[in-house]
Amino acid sequence: MKTRNQAKRKNQSTGEEGVPAHDPKANGTLANTSQDGVNKFLKQAGSRRSRGSKKQDNHPLSWDDADKLKGKEKQVNDDSYAQNMSEVKDSKNSSPSNKNDGSPQQAKSELEDVMADSDWEDGSNPNLNSENNHPGYINKDITIEFDSSPGAVKRKPIRRASAEEKEVAELVHRTHLLCLIGRGRLIDSACDDPLIQASLLSLLPANMLKLSEATNLTVDALTPLVNWFHSNFRVRISSNERSFPLALATALETHEGTPEEVAALSVALFRALNFSTRFVSILDAASLKPDADRCDDMSQGRKLGKGVFDSSTIMVTQSNEASTSSDKHTAPVGVDQKIASEASTKASSQRKSKKSGQSQSQIVSRDTDSTVVDQSNEKTMDPSSTGVKRKGDIEFEMQMEMALAATAAQTLERNLDNDVKSSNISSSSLSPFKRLKKIKFEESQDISTAVGSRKIGAPLYWAEVYCGGENSTGKWVHVDAVNAIVDGEHKVEAAAAACKTNLRYVVAFAGQGAKDVTRRYCAKWYKIASHRVNSTWWDAVLRPLKELECRATEGTSGTPNNVKREERTYLEDMELETKALTEPLPTNQQAYKNHHLYALERWLTKYQILHPKGPVLGFCSGHSVYPRACVQTLHTKERWMREGLQLKVNELPAKVLKRSTKVNKGKVPEADEDDENDCAGPGGTIDLYGKWQTEPLCLPSAENGIVPKNDRGQVDVWSEKCLPPGTVHLGFPRIFAIAKKLEIDYAPAMVGFEFRNGRSFPVYNGIVVCSEFKNIILEAYAEEEVRRGEEERRKNEAQAISRWYQLLSSIITRQRLNNRYAEGVSSQPSNDIQKTNDAFHQTSEDVQKPMSDEANEDVGQPDVGPQPLFEEDHEHVFLTNDPGSDVESSVRIKRCQCGFSIEVEEL
DNA sequence: CTGCATCACAACGCTTTGGACTCC
DNA sequence: CGGAGTCCTTTGCGTTGTGATGCA
């Protein structure tokens, strides 16, 4: 594949050097001509490059652009381009030395001939032409600017992901999910470590130990415990590259760890207290859509690793340096601090997880020097990150601070841990970032702008504790020990959204199992649905894990409550399902396009209809909102037939579509146009029916061994449902011959269509016969196949022998010719011949053997030893009564003692 | 500035039952 | 003469998803 960049180089090789070294005859004018051609090609490539954009003429294109665009231009029709390029090159190189006398005009005309074959647009660049005549011109580098009038709209070429890229992205997404599930299970099992649990219990104040005896645990009872934990365990900035159980032990020992470790410790503590507890994690997998991550990275500078996170952390800690201590247990401040530090650790964990994920090449490990650049990029690339009025200023200030801090990252890094530990900050001393964040967080939801543009501080890990005392039936309560939040499930979505974390999968882990509890934390499912993987796959992955999880949470001797443990799962499933079915109506129309619950009539596709048309659940911009369940897919009669359904009698089409013009195959379009208005005819419309208008297919059944066929004399086997009663589909090749031979009635089974050469062809697979003949035919088929296989094998062997014979005899013939005619030239002794003969003798024997061992014995030439097989006047003598004959096919193989054999057929 | 509605367009899915010619 | 085999040639429209743009 040649890129435009290569084109540039090519151009330079002719242009900068003036006369290419490999073509001394080329003069300046010829080079100019060539260059002209190259320019034209570039122009062509440029126009192809911006494929699809009608405003391509306005697209500025220069050599420099070519460099920038290197590697990005997959959509250029490179092959034809490369071909054209080589044509230019060839003509340039060959013309002077061939028929040309070097005359520039002739060369040019020849080139033009070449050019004429390609789809050039005639056009000239006056500047180029005028300067072309200048002798020194060719030494200049060329920049071509296509006329881009000042007012012209510059449109970014749209780069869309191909199906392949989408597939890759999905595979990466799935793989990443599996990795994250694996990680979750790992952490979950680490939380079950009895040593860890015992150690945590030993740290717990005596008054809290009583909690384990409490019946019907409540949120209120949990709160002091969570506060105690929060005040005793802190979030560390960097993670250790160690095995998780080890890291967890260290975290326990040092009372600080990554958010993941701290959350895991909290889970371990709750489990130690005999609470039914899950470790919950947001699986922030690589995007399901190609390039989404890259865009995010570019615009937000997130996920990229060290630089960004270091600097953001530093920013916080710097402000901490200036802070004084205050109430340690004030949750919002704690949250604030934790969020910031959590972000850093999340970064490292993301870095880790990303290793198994998508676009590794995009994850550039950056040193601290580049951090400033990152920050400035972040600033420039996310101009939207400003708030009501002065948010922009605040953010600018903040980012400036971050940038400055980043430069000092190395020296300050050592101090970070301590700084973060002293997390008690009075709100008056907070940096703008923190102040804003704090205010926002206290307001709880809807953090969307300035600070939110950074994907940091998102809650990623927490616990769910089953509280039997909550509600009448008990419930799973969200416990975020990292941020000291109890029962804050409604805050998670907003907090995650504020930090640009995709809350697509929230998975609860317990007992080596896992359960998707995203519904509990997600109010606007329609927003995440399209970012989630195919639910069939996801459900299949989780099914076994869900059972494990279910067994674990039901089986643990948890808090006693008034609900049987077996019912917990059921109740939770109901809760999640209820939540799924009671989403509020979106306020914008577009949300209804693919909404799983609601639909607007205007967003229905051609093949959809509302049936029944009601009830109206509400209104959006004046449009009635209907339940999605009312949306029915329509099909043609034939299409329903494929599904094994047929129309009920006297059903009128639910919808009638005008047939597209292409159906009018005849070359009289005008006549069709005339008929357009009254296209009530069957050819002019397509009748569509809904499923409610159909009933199970009722085909005529087979009678007297006769298969009912359609008007083409076949049976369309779209599925088993399409088989006439009393018939079976035998999808084996060549089976029709058996049925024919046995004189059993059959019909070819058409199983689909293959689209080839712009036309579709029916694809057949076996036959349809009456059920009573199934066994007879199959038995006969099996016998026939054995026979056929045997015959095939024989044929193959015979062919192999024949080919070996041809090969070897050609070698011998060659040797003989050498022997006879090259004697005078070469005095090579005849050893070679002898060798060859030996070789042949051996080989031919080996080859013949498998065919008929008895034959060889009968021939009586075993172990005769090497002897010259071919004498010049050797005449083949074939033995009679050679048993190597095939009685059935009357084929005989005649052999000579020299090894020669020939296949003859007796008539 | 933000969110929404609409436009534009690239990608993709669905379409759906040959015929002329040569060789044996 | 007829049957079997081979080769020809490589759609195009509608739908959908998504980026761009304009407006409130």
PDB file of N, CA and C in Angstrom, chain A residues 92-132:
ATOM      1  N   LYS A  92       8.068   7.327 -17.250  1.00  0.00           N
ATOM      2  CA  LYS A  92       9.144   8.295 -17.133  1.00  0.00           C
ATOM      3  C   LYS A  92      10.495   7.626 -17.394  1.00  0.00           C
ATOM      4  N   ASN A  93      10.611   6.441 -16.837  1.00  0.00           N
ATOM      5  CA  ASN A  93      11.892   5.769 -16.942  1.00  0.00           C
ATOM      6  C   ASN A  93      12.131   5.178 -18.321  1.00  0.00           C
ATOM      7  N   SER A  94      11.088   4.664 -18.874  1.00  0.00           N
ATOM      8  CA  SER A  94      11.322   3.913 -20.091  1.00  0.00           C
ATOM      9  C   SER A  94      11.270   4.770 -21.348  1.00  0.00           C
ATOM     10  N   SER A  95      10.513   5.800 -21.306  1.00  0.00           N
ATOM     11  CA  SER A  95      10.307   6.528 -22.553  1.00  0.00           C
ATOM     12  C   SER A  95      11.582   7.041 -23.202  1.00  0.00           C
ATOM     13  N   PRO A  96      12.491   7.591 -22.486  1.00  0.00           N
ATOM     14  CA  PRO A  96      13.663   8.115 -23.191  1.00  0.00           C
ATOM     15  C   PRO A  96      14.500   7.012 -23.808  1.00  0.00           C
ATOM     16  N   SER A  97      14.575   5.903 -23.173  1.00  0.00           N
ATOM     17  CA  SER A  97      15.467   4.868 -23.672  1.00  0.00           C
ATOM     18  C   SER A  97      14.808   4.031 -24.754  1.00  0.00           C
ATOM     19  N   ASN A  98      13.527   4.041 -24.838  1.00  0.00           N
ATOM     20  CA  ASN A  98      12.879   3.236 -25.862  1.00  0.00           C
ATOM     21  C   ASN A  98      12.767   3.972 -27.171  1.00  0.00           C
ATOM     22  N   LYS A  99      11.572   4.198 -27.562  1.00  0.00           N
ATOM     23  CA  LYS A  99      11.404   4.788 -28.878  1.00  0.00           C
ATOM     24  C   LYS A  99      11.648   6.289 -28.889  1.00  0.00           C
ATOM     25  N   ASN A 100      11.616   6.854 -27.708  1.00  0.00           N
ATOM     26  CA  ASN A 100      11.780   8.313 -27.660  1.00  0.00           C
ATOM     27  C   ASN A 100      13.216   8.733 -27.932  1.00  0.00           C
ATOM     28  N   ASP A 101      13.311   9.848 -28.549  1.00  0.00           N
ATOM     29  CA  ASP A 101      14.630  10.423 -28.697  1.00  0.00           C
ATOM     30  C   ASP A 101      14.869  11.465 -27.616  1.00  0.00           C
ATOM     31  N   GLY A 102      14.064  11.387 -26.621  1.00  0.00           N
ATOM     32  CA  GLY A 102      14.237  12.339 -25.541  1.00  0.00           C
ATOM     33  C   GLY A 102      13.428  13.584 -25.739  1.00  0.00           C
ATOM     34  N   SER A 103      12.721  13.634 -26.825  1.00  0.00           N
ATOM     35  CA  SER A 103      11.906  14.818 -27.051  1.00  0.00           C
ATOM     36  C   SER A 103      10.868  14.971 -25.962  1.00  0.00           C
ATOM     37  N   PRO A 104      10.886  16.116 -25.354  1.00  0.00           N
ATOM     38  CA  PRO A 104       9.951  16.320 -24.244  1.00  0.00           C
ATOM     39  C   PRO A 104       8.505  16.217 -24.680  1.00  0.00           C
ATOM     40  N   GLN A 105       8.212  16.707 -25.850  1.00  0.00           N
ATOM     41  CA  GLN A 105       6.824  16.681 -26.292  1.00  0.00           C
ATOM     42  C   GLN A 105       6.339  15.249 -26.427  1.00  0.00           C
ATOM     43  N   GLN A 106       7.231  14.462 -27.009  1.00  0.00           N
ATOM     44  CA  GLN A 106       6.829  13.079 -27.214  1.00  0.00           C
ATOM     45  C   GLN A 106       6.623  12.383 -25.883  1.00  0.00           C
ATOM     46  N   ALA A 107       7.554  12.635 -25.010  1.00  0.00           N
ATOM     47  CA  ALA A 107       7.432  12.030 -23.681  1.00  0.00           C
ATOM     48  C   ALA A 107       6.146  12.474 -23.029  1.00  0.00           C
ATOM     49  N   LYS A 108       5.879  13.732 -23.211  1.00  0.00           N
ATOM     50  CA  LYS A 108       4.694  14.269 -22.574  1.00  0.00           C
ATOM     51  C   LYS A 108       3.432  13.657 -23.160  1.00  0.00           C
ATOM     52  N   SER A 109       3.452  13.525 -24.470  1.00  0.00           N
ATOM     53  CA  SER A 109       2.247  12.979 -25.083  1.00  0.00           C
ATOM     54  C   SER A 109       2.050  11.536 -24.660  1.00  0.00           C
ATOM     55  N   GLU A 110       3.168  10.843 -24.525  1.00  0.00           N
ATOM     56  CA  GLU A 110       3.045   9.460 -24.086  1.00  0.00           C
ATOM     57  C   GLU A 110       2.481   9.413 -22.671  1.00  0.00           C
ATOM     58  N   LEU A 111       2.997  10.277 -21.887  1.00  0.00           N
ATOM     59  CA  LEU A 111       2.511  10.342 -20.515  1.00  0.00           C
ATOM     60  C   LEU A 111       1.031  10.661 -20.501  1.00  0.00           C
ATOM     61  N   GLU A 112       0.684  11.546 -21.373  1.00  0.00           N
ATOM     62  CA  GLU A 112      -0.729  11.924 -21.422  1.00  0.00           C
ATOM     63  C   GLU A 112      -1.589  10.733 -21.842  1.00  0.00           C
ATOM     64  N   ASP A 113      -0.987   9.916 -22.728  1.00  0.00           N
ATOM     65  CA  ASP A 113      -1.730   8.717 -23.109  1.00  0.00           C
ATOM     66  C   ASP A 113      -1.992   7.847 -21.901  1.00  0.00           C
ATOM     67  N   VAL A 114      -0.926   7.738 -21.125  1.00  0.00           N
ATOM     68  CA  VAL A 114      -1.062   6.930 -19.915  1.00  0.00           C
ATOM     69  C   VAL A 114      -2.122   7.535 -19.009  1.00  0.00           C
ATOM     70  N   MET A 115      -2.008   8.843 -18.907  1.00  0.00           N
ATOM     71  CA  MET A 115      -2.939   9.536 -18.025  1.00  0.00           C
ATOM     72  C   MET A 115      -4.374   9.397 -18.515  1.00  0.00           C
ATOM     73  N   ALA A 116      -4.493   9.356 -19.833  1.00  0.00           N
ATOM     74  CA  ALA A 116      -5.847   9.331 -20.380  1.00  0.00           C
ATOM     75  C   ALA A 116      -6.622   8.119 -19.903  1.00  0.00           C
ATOM     76  N   ASP A 117      -5.854   7.056 -19.584  1.00  0.00           N
ATOM     77  CA  ASP A 117      -6.524   5.847 -19.143  1.00  0.00           C
ATOM     78  C   ASP A 117      -7.129   6.000 -17.755  1.00  0.00           C
ATOM     79  N   SER A 118      -6.518   6.834 -16.990  1.00  0.00           N
ATOM     80  CA  SER A 118      -7.071   7.003 -15.650  1.00  0.00           C
ATOM     81  C   SER A 118      -8.066   8.156 -15.656  1.00  0.00           C
ATOM     82  N   ASP A 119      -8.854   8.187 -14.640  1.00  0.00           N
ATOM     83  CA  ASP A 119      -9.969   9.138 -14.660  1.00  0.00           C
ATOM     84  C   ASP A 119      -9.553  10.516 -14.177  1.00  0.00           C
ATOM     85  N   TRP A 120      -8.718  11.141 -14.966  1.00  0.00           N
ATOM     86  CA  TRP A 120      -8.290  12.497 -14.627  1.00  0.00           C
ATOM     87  C   TRP A 120      -9.418  13.476 -14.859  1.00  0.00           C
ATOM     88  N   GLU A 121      -9.356  14.491 -14.051  1.00  0.00           N
ATOM     89  CA  GLU A 121     -10.187  15.635 -14.386  1.00  0.00           C
ATOM     90  C   GLU A 121      -9.259  16.646 -15.005  1.00  0.00           C
ATOM     91  N   ASP A 122      -9.705  17.213 -16.076  1.00  0.00           N
ATOM     92  CA  ASP A 122      -8.867  18.238 -16.703  1.00  0.00           C
ATOM     93  C   ASP A 122      -8.831  19.464 -15.822  1.00  0.00           C
ATOM     94  N   GLY A 123      -7.673  19.934 -15.669  1.00  0.00           N
ATOM     95  CA  GLY A 123      -7.558  21.138 -14.865  1.00  0.00           C
ATOM     96  C   GLY A 123      -6.116  21.572 -14.877  1.00  0.00           C
ATOM     97  N   SER A 124      -5.890  22.793 -14.649  1.00  0.00           N
ATOM     98  CA  SER A 124      -4.511  23.257 -14.663  1.00  0.00           C
ATOM     99  C   SER A 124      -4.300  24.233 -13.525  1.00  0.00           C
ATOM    100  N   ASN A 125      -3.104  24.268 -13.101  1.00  0.00           N
ATOM    101  CA  ASN A 125      -2.722  25.248 -12.103  1.00  0.00           C
ATOM    102  C   ASN A 125      -1.883  26.295 -12.804  1.00  0.00           C
ATOM    103  N   PRO A 126      -2.417  27.460 -12.984  1.00  0.00           N
ATOM    104  CA  PRO A 126      -1.710  28.479 -13.773  1.00  0.00           C
ATOM    105  C   PRO A 126      -0.331  28.774 -13.204  1.00  0.00           C
ATOM    106  N   ASN A 127      -0.248  28.827 -11.936  1.00  0.00           N
ATOM    107  CA  ASN A 127       1.048  29.128 -11.337  1.00  0.00           C
ATOM    108  C   ASN A 127       2.066  28.061 -11.684  1.00  0.00           C
ATOM    109  N   LEU A 128       1.564  26.860 -11.588  1.00  0.00           N
ATOM    110  CA  LEU A 128       2.441  25.739 -11.866  1.00  0.00           C
ATOM    111  C   LEU A 128       2.915  25.802 -13.312  1.00  0.00           C
ATOM    112  N   ASN A 129       1.990  26.056 -14.183  1.00  0.00           N
ATOM    113  CA  ASN A 129       2.336  26.078 -15.596  1.00  0.00           C
ATOM    114  C   ASN A 129       3.343  27.183 -15.914  1.00  0.00           C
ATOM    115  N   SER A 130       3.091  28.314 -15.379  1.00  0.00           N
ATOM    116  CA  SER A 130       3.977  29.424 -15.702  1.00  0.00           C
ATOM    117  C   SER A 130       5.372  29.173 -15.153  1.00  0.00           C
ATOM    118  N   GLU A 131       5.416  28.569 -14.007  1.00  0.00           N
ATOM    119  CA  GLU A 131       6.727  28.372 -13.401  1.00  0.00           C
ATOM    120  C   GLU A 131       7.419  27.119 -13.922  1.00  0.00           C
ATOM    121  N   ASN A 132       6.610  26.292 -14.527  1.00  0.00           N
ATOM    122  CA  ASN A 132       7.179  25.058 -15.035  1.00  0.00           C
ATOM    123  C   ASN A 132       8.326  25.302 -15.980  1.00  0.00           C
TER     124      ASN A 132
END
